[in-house]
Amino acid sequence: MKYYSTRGEAPVLGFCDVLLQGLARDGGLYLPETWPQLSPETIASFAGKSYEDVAFAVIQPFVDGEIADDDLMAMITDAYSGFRHQAVTPLVQIAPNQFVLELFHGPTLAFKDVAMQLLGRLMDHVLEKRNMRATIVGATSGDTGGAAIEAFRGSTRTDVFILFPEGRVSPVQRRQMTTPTEDNVHALALSGNFDDCQSIVKGMFNNFAFRDRVGLSGVNSINWARILAQIVYYFVAGAALGSPQRKVSFTVPTGNFGDIFAGFAAKKMGLPIDKLVVATNINDILARTMDTGRYEMRGVTATTAPSMDIQISSNFERLLSEATGRDADAVRRMMNQLGQSGSFTIEEPALGAIRSSFSAGRCTEEETASIIEDTLKTSSYLLDPHTAIAVHVAKAHDDGSTPMVVLGTAHPAKFPDAVEAACGERPELPPELQPMMSADERQTILSAEQSAVENHIEDHARAVRSGV
Ligand SMILES: Cc1ncc(COP(=O)(O)O)c(C=O)c1O
Ligand SMILES: N[C@@H](CCOP(=O)(O)O)C(=O)O
């Protein structure tokens, strides 16, 4: 299996190189040249299998022998051994046709753990084999950062720098990044929003001298391996609800478009998905794009679902590549327009192709609060604000013809203030996470400038080399 860049000007690579690259050298994102097909019999067999076995079946064709099967299976097993639920991603019914796929039973209580726990092991494995070190950078609106720090803390082959928007993440999210004491993990608080953090990360990848000097690698969903690990749970949920005989729909709380793109990939691989519904908060650039065909930035407003406060939705580029029939010139043109004017238009037939697989809806702050309250009253189920947005949007897109699965992306205890304000109930952190709330914090405050972040990383590298 080889991977190409959406912008068509970077080398075609195999799995392990793509894993370590993060962003392609032409600024694009890697995608597999072909979509492995899972037969109806294989999909049906997933219903009786463990999460780990399904994960191996889904992931192995993409790795394509670059990591030995035994090693891959061992890493998958290890990655999910620490999850709080034996099913890893259990499905819970909350209404006659509505299910929540709980993706938050990992160490940091968000869906990011599902991919990050595996990614950490895969990266360490490949770095070890190649006798290399990597400097990992990541931008977070709250959840990716904690999950990355948790997955890589103590790794001897990596230094991890996470950029987060100061004051715009929940206290639990911040503490997950600032309280680990291992020397190789670093939380950088930047003045600005998530989009500023993400563009600094992309800028560092495009500064080749810096990139090569520090051995830069990325753990945001620009890294294909993140998406890959997320494809698994679509198959797990589909098979549990009767696929391939029965079609299933998914509603996904969306920001950087990684999670829902994984659903699109599952569909490409043979999972009979009826609807893929994009759910946004009031930062609704994706819902507007689906409505109008025009991707147009209008600034970000802070909400009670901070992880979705995003305007530059990186993985939308992967969808544009697929929808244009992998037309790298067209993708480059749209991305250049976005960089220059903050908008671009998706022409037909690409727009029609997107609309044939996706629909979208938005949820206001008031609607988020009231769906949390209603769902607690009617189903005794406590939603976090991100999942609540998807439950709200799912209702409007559910015609009862197929089971509707909402991706439960975070545990309500990550956002206790918003949840309590909405319904009067304050969700508690699992006991093992409670000490973090009174532990010392360690973070570096930097201006939202690429040079400030690069200097900080290089200063650290120099200090490590000289043993300071
Ligand atoms: C809790 C939560 N829900 C939803 C999202 C959106 O996911 P994606 O960026 O993959 O679209 C995020 C952040 O990514 C998140 O942390
Ligand atoms: N919502 C995310 C933003 C980054 O997303 P990623 O999936 O591209 O890593 C977060 O919580 O940090």
Coordinates of C-alpha atoms and ligand atoms in Angstrom, one line a residue:
M1 CA 0.0 0.0 0.0
K2 CA 1.4 3.4 -1.0
Y3 CA 0.1 6.8 0.0
Y4 CA -0.1 10.0 -2.1
S5 CA -0.4 13.6 -1.0
T6 CA -3.6 15.5 -1.7
R7 CA -1.5 18.2 -3.3
G8 CA 0.3 15.8 -5.6
E9 CA 3.8 17.3 -5.2
A10 CA 5.3 15.2 -2.4
P11 CA 6.9 11.8 -2.6
V12 CA 4.6 8.8 -2.6
L13 CA 5.4 6.9 0.6
G14 CA 4.7 3.6 2.4
F15 CA 2.9 3.3 5.8
C16 CA 5.9 3.8 8.2
D17 CA 7.2 6.9 6.4
V18 CA 3.7 8.4 6.3
L19 CA 3.4 7.6 10.1
L20 CA 6.5 9.6 10.8
Q21 CA 5.9 12.5 8.3
G22 CA 2.7 13.9 9.7
L23 CA 2.1 16.6 7.0
A24 CA 3.3 15.9 3.5
R25 CA 6.2 18.0 2.3
D26 CA 4.0 19.9 -0.2
G27 CA 1.7 20.9 2.6
G28 CA -0.9 18.2 1.7
L29 CA -2.3 15.3 3.6
Y30 CA -1.5 11.7 2.8
L31 CA -4.2 9.3 1.6
P32 CA -4.0 5.6 0.6
E33 CA -3.8 5.0 -3.2
T34 CA -6.6 2.4 -2.9
W35 CA -9.2 1.6 -0.4
P36 CA -8.9 -2.0 0.9
Q37 CA -12.3 -3.8 0.5
L38 CA -13.8 -5.8 3.4
S39 CA -16.2 -8.4 2.1
P40 CA -19.8 -8.7 3.5
E41 CA -18.8 -12.0 5.2
T42 CA -15.8 -10.3 6.9
I43 CA -18.0 -7.4 8.1
A44 CA -20.6 -9.8 9.4
S45 CA -17.9 -11.8 11.3
F46 CA -17.0 -8.7 13.3
A47 CA -20.2 -8.9 15.3
G48 CA -18.7 -11.8 17.4
K49 CA -15.2 -10.5 17.6
S50 CA -13.2 -8.5 20.1
Y51 CA -12.4 -4.8 19.4
E52 CA -8.7 -5.8 19.0
D53 CA -9.5 -8.4 16.4
V54 CA -11.6 -6.0 14.4
A55 CA -8.9 -3.4 14.7
F56 CA -6.3 -5.8 13.3
A57 CA -8.5 -6.8 10.4
V58 CA -9.2 -3.1 9.5
I59 CA -5.7 -1.7 10.0
Q60 CA -3.4 -4.5 8.7
P61 CA -4.2 -3.9 5.0
F62 CA -3.1 -0.3 5.3
V63 CA 0.2 -1.3 7.1
D64 CA 0.7 -3.9 4.4
G65 CA 3.5 -5.8 6.0
E66 CA 5.7 -2.8 6.9
I67 CA 5.2 -3.8 10.5
A68 CA 5.2 -7.6 11.3
D69 CA 1.6 -8.9 11.9
D70 CA 2.6 -10.2 15.4
D71 CA 4.0 -6.8 16.4
L72 CA 1.0 -5.0 15.1
M73 CA -1.4 -7.2 17.0
A74 CA 0.7 -6.9 20.2
M75 CA 0.6 -3.1 19.9
I76 CA -3.2 -3.1 19.3
T77 CA -3.8 -5.4 22.3
D78 CA -1.6 -3.3 24.5
A79 CA -3.1 0.0 23.3
Y80 CA -6.6 -0.9 24.4
S81 CA -5.7 -2.9 27.6
G82 CA -6.0 0.2 29.7
F83 CA -9.5 1.2 28.6
R84 CA -12.1 1.3 31.3
H85 CA -14.7 -0.7 29.3
Q86 CA -14.0 -4.2 28.1
A87 CA -15.8 -3.5 24.8
V88 CA -13.4 -0.5 24.3
T89 CA -16.1 1.5 22.5
P90 CA -19.5 0.3 23.8
L91 CA -22.8 1.2 22.1
V92 CA -25.6 2.5 24.4
Q93 CA -29.2 3.0 23.2
I94 CA -30.7 6.3 24.4
A95 CA -33.9 6.4 22.3
P96 CA -35.8 3.9 20.1
N97 CA -33.6 4.5 17.1
Q98 CA -30.7 6.3 18.6
F99 CA -27.4 5.0 19.9
V100 CA -24.3 6.6 21.5
L101 CA -21.0 5.0 20.5
E102 CA -19.0 5.8 23.7
L103 CA -15.5 6.5 22.6
F104 CA -14.4 8.0 25.9
H105 CA -13.3 5.1 28.0
G106 CA -9.6 5.7 27.4
P107 CA -7.1 7.4 29.8
T108 CA -8.1 11.0 29.0
L109 CA -11.8 10.5 28.6
A110 CA -12.0 11.5 24.9
F111 CA -12.2 9.7 21.6
K112 CA -8.7 10.9 20.8
D113 CA -7.3 8.1 23.1
V114 CA -8.6 5.4 20.7
A115 CA -6.2 6.5 18.0
M116 CA -3.5 8.1 20.1
Q117 CA -2.9 5.1 22.3
L118 CA -2.1 3.1 19.2
L119 CA -0.2 5.9 17.5
G120 CA 2.2 6.3 20.4
R121 CA 3.1 2.6 20.2
L122 CA 3.4 2.6 16.4
M123 CA 5.7 5.6 16.4
D124 CA 7.9 4.3 19.2
H125 CA 8.2 0.9 17.4
V126 CA 9.2 2.5 14.1
L127 CA 11.6 5.0 15.7
E128 CA 13.2 2.1 17.6
K129 CA 13.6 0.0 14.5
R130 CA 15.2 3.0 12.7
N131 CA 17.2 4.0 15.7
M132 CA 15.8 7.6 15.4
R133 CA 14.3 10.3 17.6
A134 CA 11.4 12.6 16.7
T135 CA 10.2 15.9 17.9
I136 CA 6.4 15.7 17.9
V137 CA 4.3 18.8 17.6
G138 CA 0.6 19.0 17.9
A139 CA -2.1 21.7 18.1
T140 CA -5.1 21.2 20.3
S141 CA -8.4 22.8 21.1
G142 CA -8.5 20.7 24.2
D143 CA -8.6 16.9 23.7
T144 CA -5.8 15.9 21.2
G145 CA -3.2 17.5 23.5
G146 CA -4.0 15.6 26.6
A147 CA -4.3 12.3 24.7
A148 CA -1.0 12.9 23.0
I149 CA 0.8 13.8 26.2
E150 CA -0.7 10.7 27.9
A151 CA 0.3 8.4 25.0
F152 CA 3.9 9.7 24.7
R153 CA 4.8 10.6 28.3
G154 CA 8.1 8.9 29.2
S155 CA 8.9 7.8 25.7
T156 CA 12.7 7.9 25.3
R157 CA 12.5 8.4 21.5
T158 CA 10.3 11.5 21.4
D159 CA 9.9 15.0 22.7
V160 CA 6.3 16.2 22.5
F161 CA 5.3 19.9 22.3
I162 CA 1.5 20.6 22.4
L163 CA 0.2 24.1 21.5
F164 CA -3.1 25.0 23.0
P165 CA -5.1 28.3 23.1
E166 CA -4.6 29.8 26.5
G167 CA -7.9 30.2 28.4
R168 CA -10.0 28.4 25.8
V169 CA -9.8 24.8 27.1
S170 CA -11.6 23.4 30.1
P171 CA -9.7 23.1 33.4
V172 CA -9.7 19.3 33.1
Q173 CA -8.4 19.5 29.6
R174 CA -5.7 21.9 30.6
R175 CA -4.6 19.9 33.6
Q176 CA -4.3 16.8 31.5
M177 CA -1.6 18.6 29.6
T178 CA 0.1 20.6 32.4
T179 CA 0.3 18.1 35.2
P180 CA 2.3 15.2 33.7
T181 CA 5.9 15.5 35.1
E182 CA 7.9 13.5 32.5
D183 CA 10.6 15.6 30.9
N184 CA 9.7 14.7 27.3
V185 CA 6.3 16.3 27.3
H186 CA 5.7 20.1 27.1
A187 CA 2.5 22.1 27.2
L188 CA 2.7 25.5 25.4
A189 CA -0.1 28.0 26.1
L190 CA -0.5 30.4 23.2
S191 CA -2.4 33.6 23.1
G192 CA -4.9 33.0 20.2
N193 CA -7.3 30.3 19.2
F194 CA -7.0 26.8 17.9
D195 CA -6.7 27.8 14.3
D196 CA -3.6 30.0 15.2
C197 CA -2.1 26.9 17.0
Q198 CA -2.8 24.7 14.0
S199 CA -1.4 27.1 11.5
I200 CA 1.8 27.4 13.5
V201 CA 2.1 23.7 13.5
K202 CA 1.6 23.5 9.7
G203 CA 4.1 26.4 9.3
M204 CA 6.7 24.5 11.2
F205 CA 6.2 21.5 8.9
N206 CA 6.7 23.9 5.9
N207 CA 9.9 25.3 7.3
F208 CA 12.1 22.4 6.0
A209 CA 15.3 23.6 7.6
F210 CA 13.7 23.5 11.0
R211 CA 11.7 20.4 10.2
D212 CA 14.7 18.4 9.3
R213 CA 17.0 19.8 12.1
V214 CA 14.6 18.7 14.8
G215 CA 13.1 15.6 13.1
L216 CA 9.6 16.9 13.2
S217 CA 6.6 14.6 13.4
G218 CA 2.9 15.3 14.0
V219 CA 0.1 13.7 16.0
N220 CA -2.8 15.7 14.8
S221 CA -5.3 14.1 12.5
I222 CA -3.2 15.4 9.6
N223 CA -1.3 12.2 10.4
W224 CA -3.0 9.4 8.4
A225 CA -2.5 6.8 11.2
R226 CA -4.8 8.8 13.4
I227 CA -7.7 8.5 10.9
L228 CA -6.8 4.9 10.3
A229 CA -7.3 3.9 14.0
Q230 CA -10.6 5.7 14.0
I231 CA -12.1 3.7 11.1
V232 CA -12.2 0.7 13.3
Y233 CA -15.1 1.8 15.5
Y234 CA -17.4 2.5 12.6
F235 CA -17.1 -1.2 11.7
V236 CA -17.5 -2.3 15.3
A237 CA -20.7 -0.3 15.6
G238 CA -22.1 -1.2 12.2
A239 CA -21.6 -4.9 12.8
A240 CA -23.2 -4.7 16.2
L241 CA -26.3 -3.2 14.6
G242 CA -26.6 -5.7 11.8
S243 CA -24.3 -4.6 9.0
P244 CA -23.7 -5.6 6.3
Q245 CA -27.4 -6.8 6.0
R246 CA -28.6 -3.5 7.6
K247 CA -27.5 0.0 6.7
V248 CA -26.4 2.3 9.6
S249 CA -26.2 6.1 9.8
F250 CA -23.7 8.1 11.9
T251 CA -23.8 11.7 13.3
V252 CA -20.4 13.0 14.3
P253 CA -19.6 16.1 16.3
T254 CA -17.1 17.7 13.9
G255 CA -14.2 20.2 14.1
N256 CA -11.1 19.2 12.2
F257 CA -13.2 16.6 10.1
G258 CA -10.9 13.7 11.1
D259 CA -13.5 11.6 12.9
I260 CA -16.1 11.8 10.2
F261 CA -13.6 11.3 7.5
A262 CA -12.8 8.0 9.2
G263 CA -16.5 7.1 8.7
F264 CA -16.2 8.1 5.0
A265 CA -13.2 5.7 4.8
A266 CA -15.2 2.9 6.4
K267 CA -17.9 3.5 3.7
K268 CA -15.3 3.3 1.0
M269 CA -14.1 0.0 2.4
G270 CA -17.5 -1.6 2.2
L271 CA -19.5 -0.6 5.4
P272 CA -23.0 0.1 4.3
I273 CA -23.4 3.6 5.7
D274 CA -26.6 5.4 4.8
K275 CA -26.0 8.9 6.2
L276 CA -22.9 10.6 7.5
V277 CA -24.1 13.7 9.3
V278 CA -21.7 16.5 10.2
A279 CA -22.8 18.2 13.5
T280 CA -21.3 21.6 14.3
N281 CA -21.7 24.1 17.1
I282 CA -22.2 27.8 16.2
N283 CA -18.8 27.7 14.6
D284 CA -20.6 26.2 11.7
I285 CA -18.3 26.6 8.7
L286 CA -18.8 23.0 7.7
A287 CA -22.6 23.1 7.9
R288 CA -22.5 26.3 5.8
T289 CA -20.2 24.7 3.3
M290 CA -22.5 21.7 2.8
D291 CA -25.5 24.1 2.4
T292 CA -23.9 26.6 0.0
G293 CA -20.8 25.0 -1.6
R294 CA -18.7 27.9 -0.3
Y295 CA -16.1 27.4 2.4
E296 CA -15.9 30.8 4.1
M297 CA -14.1 31.7 7.3
R298 CA -15.9 34.1 9.6
G299 CA -13.9 34.0 12.9
V300 CA -14.3 31.7 15.9
T301 CA -16.6 32.2 18.9
A302 CA -15.7 30.4 22.2
T303 CA -18.4 27.9 23.1
T304 CA -19.2 25.2 25.8
A305 CA -17.9 22.7 23.3
P306 CA -14.4 24.2 22.9
S307 CA -12.9 21.2 21.1
M308 CA -15.1 22.1 18.1
D309 CA -14.3 25.8 18.0
I310 CA -12.5 25.5 14.7
Q311 CA -12.6 27.2 11.3
I312 CA -9.8 25.6 9.4
S313 CA -10.9 22.0 9.2
S314 CA -7.8 20.2 8.1
N315 CA -9.2 16.9 7.0
F316 CA -11.8 18.6 4.7
E317 CA -8.8 18.7 2.3
R318 CA -8.8 14.8 2.3
L319 CA -12.5 14.9 1.3
L320 CA -11.9 17.5 -1.4
S321 CA -9.2 15.2 -2.8
E322 CA -11.7 12.2 -2.9
A323 CA -14.6 14.3 -4.2
T324 CA -12.5 15.8 -7.1
G325 CA -11.3 12.4 -8.2
R326 CA -7.9 13.1 -6.6
D327 CA -7.4 16.2 -8.7
A328 CA -4.3 17.6 -7.0
D329 CA -4.4 20.8 -9.1
A330 CA -8.0 21.5 -8.0
V331 CA -7.1 20.8 -4.3
R332 CA -4.1 23.1 -4.4
R333 CA -6.1 25.8 -6.1
M334 CA -8.8 25.7 -3.3
M335 CA -6.2 25.5 -0.5
N336 CA -4.3 28.5 -2.0
Q337 CA -7.6 30.5 -2.2
L338 CA -8.3 29.6 1.4
G339 CA -4.8 30.9 2.4
Q340 CA -5.1 34.1 0.4
S341 CA -8.8 35.1 0.9
G342 CA -10.2 32.9 3.6
S343 CA -12.7 31.2 1.3
F344 CA -13.1 29.0 -1.7
T345 CA -16.0 27.5 -3.8
I346 CA -16.4 23.8 -4.4
E347 CA -17.5 23.4 -8.0
E348 CA -19.7 20.6 -9.4
P349 CA -19.4 17.6 -9.7
A350 CA -17.3 17.6 -6.5
L351 CA -20.0 19.3 -4.5
G352 CA -22.6 16.8 -5.6
A353 CA -20.2 14.0 -4.7
I354 CA -19.8 15.4 -1.2
R355 CA -23.6 15.9 -0.8
S356 CA -24.3 12.3 -1.8
S357 CA -22.4 11.0 1.2
F358 CA -22.8 13.8 3.8
S359 CA -25.4 16.0 5.3
A360 CA -25.0 18.5 8.1
G361 CA -26.6 20.5 10.8
R362 CA -25.7 23.0 13.5
C363 CA -26.6 23.4 17.2
T364 CA -26.7 26.7 19.1
E365 CA -25.5 27.1 22.7
E366 CA -29.1 27.1 24.0
E367 CA -29.9 23.9 22.1
T368 CA -26.8 22.2 23.4
A369 CA -27.9 23.0 27.0
S370 CA -31.4 21.9 26.5
I371 CA -30.5 18.6 24.8
I372 CA -28.3 17.8 27.8
E373 CA -31.2 18.5 30.1
D374 CA -33.8 16.6 28.0
T375 CA -31.6 13.5 27.5
L376 CA -30.9 13.3 31.2
K377 CA -34.7 13.6 31.9
T378 CA -35.9 11.2 29.2
S379 CA -33.1 8.6 29.1
S380 CA -31.2 9.1 32.3
Y381 CA -28.1 9.6 30.2
L382 CA -25.6 12.4 30.8
L383 CA -24.1 13.9 27.6
D384 CA -21.0 16.1 27.3
P385 CA -21.6 19.2 25.2
H386 CA -19.9 17.8 22.1
T387 CA -21.9 14.6 22.0
A388 CA -25.0 16.7 22.9
I389 CA -24.5 18.7 19.7
A390 CA -24.5 15.5 17.7
V391 CA -27.6 14.2 19.5
H392 CA -29.4 17.4 18.7
V393 CA -28.4 17.3 15.0
A394 CA -29.1 13.6 14.7
K395 CA -32.7 14.0 15.7
A396 CA -33.3 16.3 12.7
H397 CA -31.7 13.8 10.3
D398 CA -33.2 10.6 11.7
D399 CA -36.1 9.4 9.6
G400 CA -36.2 6.0 11.4
S401 CA -35.1 4.0 8.3
T402 CA -31.7 3.1 9.7
P403 CA -30.2 3.0 13.2
M404 CA -28.7 6.3 14.0
V405 CA -25.3 6.2 15.8
V406 CA -24.0 9.3 17.5
L407 CA -20.3 9.4 18.2
G408 CA -19.9 10.0 21.9
T409 CA -16.6 11.9 21.8
A410 CA -16.0 13.0 25.3
H411 CA -16.9 12.0 28.9
P412 CA -19.2 14.7 30.5
A413 CA -16.7 15.0 33.4
K414 CA -14.3 16.8 31.1
F415 CA -16.8 19.7 31.0
P416 CA -18.4 19.7 34.4
D417 CA -19.3 23.4 34.5
A418 CA -21.2 23.4 31.2
V419 CA -22.9 20.1 32.0
E420 CA -24.0 21.3 35.5
A421 CA -25.2 24.6 34.1
A422 CA -27.3 22.8 31.6
C423 CA -28.9 20.1 33.8
G424 CA -28.0 20.7 37.4
E425 CA -25.9 17.5 37.7
R426 CA -22.2 17.8 38.1
P427 CA -20.4 14.8 36.6
E428 CA -17.5 13.4 38.6
L429 CA -14.1 12.5 37.3
P430 CA -13.2 8.8 37.6
P431 CA -11.2 8.5 40.9
E432 CA -7.9 7.8 39.2
L433 CA -8.0 11.2 37.5
Q434 CA -9.0 13.2 40.6
P435 CA -5.5 13.8 42.0
M436 CA -4.7 15.7 38.8
M437 CA -7.1 18.5 39.8
S438 CA -4.8 19.6 42.7
A439 CA -1.4 18.7 41.2
D440 CA 1.2 21.3 40.3
E441 CA 0.9 22.6 36.7
R442 CA 3.8 23.1 34.3
Q443 CA 3.3 25.1 31.1
T444 CA 5.1 27.7 29.0
I445 CA 3.3 30.8 27.9
L446 CA 4.3 31.9 24.4
S447 CA 3.1 34.5 21.9
A448 CA 1.2 32.9 18.9
E449 CA 4.1 33.3 16.6
Q450 CA 5.8 30.5 14.7
S451 CA 9.3 31.8 15.5
A452 CA 8.6 31.9 19.2
V453 CA 7.5 28.2 19.2
E454 CA 10.5 27.2 17.0
N455 CA 13.0 29.0 19.2
H456 CA 11.5 27.3 22.3
I457 CA 11.8 23.9 20.7
E458 CA 15.3 24.5 19.5
D459 CA 16.4 25.9 22.9
H460 CA 15.0 22.7 24.5
A461 CA 16.9 20.5 22.0
R462 CA 20.1 22.4 22.7
A463 CA 19.6 22.0 26.5
V464 CA 19.0 18.2 26.1
R465 CA 22.2 17.9 24.0
S466 CA 24.3 19.7 26.5
G467 CA 22.8 17.7 29.4
V468 CA 21.3 20.8 31.1
Ligands
LIG1 C1 -14.8 16.0 22.3 C2 -14.6 16.3 20.8 N1 -15.6 16.1 20.0 C3 -15.5 16.4 18.7 C4 -14.3 16.8 18.1 C5 -14.2 17.0 16.7 O1 -13.5 16.0 16.0 P1 -12.8 16.2 14.7 O2 -11.8 17.3 14.9 O3 -12.1 14.9 14.4 O4 -13.8 16.6 13.7 C6 -13.2 17.0 19.0 C7 -11.9 17.5 18.5 O5 -11.3 17.0 17.6 C8 -13.3 16.7 20.3 O6 -12.3 16.8 21.2
LIG2 N1 -10.7 19.1 18.6 C1 -9.3 18.8 18.5 C2 -8.6 19.6 17.5 C3 -7.4 18.9 16.9 O1 -7.9 17.8 16.2 P1 -7.1 16.7 15.6 O2 -8.0 15.6 15.5 O3 -6.7 17.2 14.2 O4 -5.9 16.3 16.4 C4 -8.7 18.8 19.9 O5 -9.3 18.4 20.8 O6 -7.5 19.1 20.0

